[in-house]
Amino acid sequence: PFTFLPDLIVGGKIAGALFLALSLSAVYWSLKRLASPHALLLATLFYFSISDPFLRLNSARPLVISLGLIALIFSYIIRPEKFQRKNLLTLGILGFLLSWIHLAFVWIGLVVATVPAISALFLKKKEDTEKITSVKSITALLAGIIIGVFLRPHPWGALRLGYIQLVELFFAKSAGVPLLSGTELLPFNAPAFIYQLIPFSILLVV
């Protein structure tokens, strides 16, 4: 909808600000649900913990919203709602949004959700009802992801692109194939930490 504005630059700035507000709100709400102390400070720390935050998190990119969705998925897996149906519906919606908005980040959402859920299955002190809830939660999330994939425009093309981004690119890099990429994808180094994460370092010390 932002492309309908007369000035596309203004539209991009508005979209970036809205995406950032939604993402930080999601992170903050996730922390509050997990009863984390200093949720506001930690949400601020999250913003400055990413290198080049003003380039990445202030831009109108699916990455921005995806990070907030993944935080929410984690919180609803770790601390389910009292009413199971509500929790399953929420996870289904989050899975749908993640795959529909940013297919390349779906694997991160699945890892974040399955690791604590699988851990719960093997913990002896966990009750059977909690283990069943974990399985249902993963199923609801996966169902939402599948629905989101096939409701995307050109779903097969999107799946092919996701395969190229995640699988073929991995094997190409492993084989040493020289590939052109943006500087933001280069390995993190000490100068980058000094110049890009100064606010994060200050907040971490505080």
Short mmCIF file of C-alpha atoms in Angstrom, two decimals:
data_model
loop_
_atom_site.label_atom_id
_atom_site.label_comp_id
_atom_site.label_asym_id
_atom_site.label_seq_id
_atom_site.Cartn_x
_atom_site.Cartn_y
_atom_site.Cartn_z
CA PRO A 1 0.00 0.00 0.00
CA PHE A 2 2.93 2.36 0.57
CA THR A 3 3.70 2.34 -3.17
CA PHE A 4 0.44 4.17 -3.80
CA LEU A 5 1.83 7.32 -2.16
CA PRO A 6 2.92 10.05 -4.60
CA ASP A 7 6.47 10.05 -3.21
CA LEU A 8 7.93 6.54 -3.08
CA ILE A 9 10.81 7.66 -0.84
CA VAL A 10 8.36 8.93 1.76
CA GLY A 11 6.36 5.72 1.39
CA GLY A 12 9.48 3.65 2.00
CA LYS A 13 10.34 5.65 5.13
CA ILE A 14 6.82 5.28 6.52
CA ALA A 15 6.87 1.54 5.81
CA GLY A 16 10.26 1.17 7.50
CA ALA A 17 9.09 3.03 10.60
CA LEU A 18 5.91 0.94 10.79
CA PHE A 19 7.78 -2.35 10.33
CA LEU A 20 10.25 -1.38 13.05
CA ALA A 21 7.47 -0.37 15.46
CA LEU A 22 5.67 -3.68 14.88
CA SER A 23 8.85 -5.72 15.34
CA LEU A 24 9.98 -3.98 18.53
CA SER A 25 6.45 -4.18 19.94
CA ALA A 26 6.44 -7.93 19.24
CA VAL A 27 9.80 -8.38 20.96
CA TYR A 28 8.65 -6.30 23.94
CA TRP A 29 5.39 -8.24 24.26
CA SER A 30 7.27 -11.54 24.03
CA LEU A 31 9.53 -10.48 26.89
CA LYS A 32 6.53 -9.37 28.96
CA ARG A 33 4.80 -12.72 28.37
CA LEU A 34 7.93 -14.51 29.58
CA ALA A 35 7.92 -12.32 32.71
CA SER A 36 11.35 -11.02 31.81
CA PRO A 37 12.58 -8.15 34.00
CA HIS A 38 13.47 -4.90 32.24
CA ALA A 39 11.55 -5.86 29.10
CA LEU A 40 11.77 -2.35 27.67
CA LEU A 41 15.54 -2.21 28.18
CA LEU A 42 16.00 -5.64 26.62
CA ALA A 43 13.87 -4.67 23.61
CA THR A 44 16.09 -1.62 23.17
CA LEU A 45 19.14 -3.84 23.51
CA PHE A 46 17.71 -6.09 20.80
CA TYR A 47 17.48 -3.11 18.45
CA PHE A 48 21.14 -2.17 18.91
CA SER A 49 22.39 -5.79 18.95
CA ILE A 50 22.21 -6.05 15.17
CA SER A 51 25.10 -4.66 13.16
CA ASP A 52 24.14 -1.67 11.04
CA PRO A 53 20.78 -1.38 12.85
CA PHE A 54 19.98 1.87 11.07
CA LEU A 55 20.45 0.10 7.72
CA ARG A 56 18.70 -3.17 8.52
CA LEU A 57 16.00 -2.58 11.12
CA ASN A 58 14.95 0.84 9.83
CA SER A 59 14.36 -0.39 6.31
CA ALA A 60 11.17 -1.71 4.74
CA ARG A 61 12.34 -5.33 4.56
CA PRO A 62 10.59 -8.57 5.57
CA LEU A 63 13.55 -9.30 7.85
CA VAL A 64 12.33 -6.63 10.27
CA ILE A 65 8.87 -8.13 10.78
CA SER A 66 10.20 -11.69 10.75
CA LEU A 67 12.39 -11.10 13.80
CA GLY A 68 9.38 -9.94 15.80
CA LEU A 69 7.30 -12.92 14.65
CA ILE A 70 10.05 -15.35 15.66
CA ALA A 71 10.22 -13.78 19.12
CA LEU A 72 6.46 -14.24 19.49
CA ILE A 73 6.66 -17.87 18.34
CA PHE A 74 9.30 -18.54 20.97
CA SER A 75 7.22 -16.98 23.73
CA TYR A 76 4.06 -18.93 22.86
CA ILE A 77 6.04 -22.19 22.73
CA ILE A 78 7.79 -21.57 26.06
CA ARG A 79 4.76 -20.15 27.86
CA PRO A 80 1.49 -21.32 26.23
CA GLU A 81 -1.78 -19.57 26.84
CA LYS A 82 -4.04 -21.02 29.53
CA PHE A 83 -6.65 -21.88 26.88
CA GLN A 84 -5.01 -24.36 24.52
CA ARG A 85 -7.17 -23.54 21.50
CA LYS A 86 -6.22 -19.88 21.73
CA ASN A 87 -2.53 -20.79 21.90
CA LEU A 88 -2.74 -23.15 18.93
CA LEU A 89 -4.64 -20.57 16.89
CA THR A 90 -2.05 -17.93 17.75
CA LEU A 91 0.83 -20.19 16.70
CA GLY A 92 -0.97 -21.06 13.48
CA ILE A 93 -1.43 -17.37 12.65
CA LEU A 94 2.21 -16.60 13.48
CA GLY A 95 3.38 -19.47 11.28
CA PHE A 96 1.16 -18.25 8.46
CA LEU A 97 2.49 -14.69 8.71
CA LEU A 98 6.11 -15.83 8.85
CA SER A 99 5.92 -17.98 5.73
CA TRP A 100 3.73 -15.52 3.82
CA ILE A 101 5.95 -12.52 4.61
CA HIS A 102 9.45 -14.05 4.66
CA LEU A 103 9.77 -17.62 3.41
CA ALA A 104 13.57 -17.65 3.81
CA PHE A 105 13.22 -17.23 7.60
CA VAL A 106 10.77 -20.10 8.12
CA TRP A 107 13.57 -22.48 9.14
CA ILE A 108 14.58 -20.13 11.97
CA GLY A 109 11.02 -20.09 13.30
CA LEU A 110 10.91 -23.90 13.18
CA VAL A 111 14.23 -24.24 15.01
CA VAL A 112 13.17 -21.74 17.69
CA ALA A 113 9.93 -23.67 18.19
CA THR A 114 11.09 -27.28 17.93
CA VAL A 115 14.16 -27.14 20.18
CA PRO A 116 12.23 -26.30 23.41
CA ALA A 117 9.34 -28.53 22.35
CA ILE A 118 11.60 -31.53 21.74
CA SER A 119 13.38 -30.83 25.02
CA ALA A 120 10.04 -30.96 26.81
CA LEU A 121 9.35 -34.40 25.34
CA PHE A 122 12.50 -35.84 26.90
CA LEU A 123 12.31 -34.16 30.29
CA LYS A 124 11.23 -36.75 32.83
CA LYS A 125 9.65 -34.18 35.13
CA LYS A 126 7.35 -32.89 32.40
CA GLU A 127 3.77 -34.09 32.69
CA ASP A 128 2.20 -35.95 29.77
CA THR A 129 -0.27 -33.13 29.16
CA GLU A 130 2.58 -30.66 28.71
CA LYS A 131 4.32 -32.99 26.27
CA ILE A 132 1.12 -33.36 24.25
CA THR A 133 0.74 -29.58 24.25
CA SER A 134 4.26 -29.24 22.82
CA VAL A 135 3.45 -31.61 19.95
CA LYS A 136 0.18 -29.81 19.22
CA SER A 137 1.96 -26.44 19.28
CA ILE A 138 4.49 -27.55 16.67
CA THR A 139 1.71 -29.04 14.55
CA ALA A 140 -0.28 -25.79 14.67
CA LEU A 141 2.78 -23.74 13.74
CA LEU A 142 3.65 -26.08 10.87
CA ALA A 143 0.07 -26.01 9.58
CA GLY A 144 0.12 -22.21 9.57
CA ILE A 145 3.44 -22.21 7.72
CA ILE A 146 2.14 -24.56 5.03
CA ILE A 147 -1.02 -22.51 4.53
CA GLY A 148 1.06 -19.33 4.31
CA VAL A 149 3.36 -20.85 1.68
CA PHE A 150 0.53 -21.88 -0.62
CA LEU A 151 -1.37 -18.61 -0.22
CA ARG A 152 1.64 -16.65 -1.45
CA PRO A 153 1.60 -15.35 -5.01
CA HIS A 154 3.29 -18.03 -7.18
CA PRO A 155 3.93 -20.49 -4.31
CA TRP A 156 6.00 -22.96 -6.37
CA GLY A 157 8.25 -20.15 -7.57
CA ALA A 158 8.63 -18.94 -3.98
CA LEU A 159 9.57 -22.45 -2.83
CA ARG A 160 12.13 -22.70 -5.64
CA LEU A 161 13.62 -19.35 -4.66
CA GLY A 162 13.75 -20.41 -1.00
CA TYR A 163 15.57 -23.59 -2.01
CA ILE A 164 18.13 -21.56 -3.95
CA GLN A 165 18.65 -19.12 -1.06
CA LEU A 166 19.04 -21.78 1.62
CA VAL A 167 20.31 -24.96 0.00
CA GLU A 168 22.04 -24.17 -3.29
CA LEU A 169 23.75 -21.09 -1.86
CA PHE A 170 25.06 -23.16 1.07
CA PHE A 171 26.59 -25.79 -1.20
CA ALA A 172 28.00 -23.14 -3.54
CA LYS A 173 29.77 -21.42 -0.64
CA SER A 174 31.00 -24.76 0.70
CA ALA A 175 32.50 -25.53 -2.71
CA GLY A 176 34.34 -22.21 -2.70
CA VAL A 177 32.41 -20.73 -5.61
CA PRO A 178 33.14 -16.97 -5.74
CA LEU A 179 29.82 -15.19 -5.28
CA LEU A 180 29.02 -11.50 -5.24
CA SER A 181 27.22 -10.45 -2.06
CA GLY A 182 26.57 -7.33 -0.04
CA THR A 183 29.00 -6.31 2.68
CA GLU A 184 26.31 -6.95 5.31
CA LEU A 185 26.63 -10.68 4.56
CA LEU A 186 30.37 -10.79 5.23
CA PRO A 187 31.64 -12.40 8.46
CA PHE A 188 31.55 -10.14 11.52
CA ASN A 189 34.93 -8.72 12.64
CA ALA A 190 36.39 -6.56 15.42
CA PRO A 191 36.22 -3.19 13.56
CA ALA A 192 32.57 -3.84 12.75
CA PHE A 193 31.87 -4.51 16.43
CA ILE A 194 33.61 -1.29 17.48
CA TYR A 195 31.95 0.98 14.96
CA GLN A 196 28.53 -0.65 14.59
CA LEU A 197 27.70 -1.97 18.05
CA ILE A 198 28.82 0.86 20.33
CA PRO A 199 25.26 1.49 21.67
CA PHE A 200 24.83 -2.27 22.24
CA SER A 201 28.11 -2.44 24.16
CA ILE A 202 27.14 0.52 26.37
CA LEU A 203 23.69 -0.95 27.15
CA LEU A 204 25.22 -4.36 27.81
CA VAL A 205 27.63 -2.89 30.36
CA VAL A 206 24.86 -0.89 32.02
#
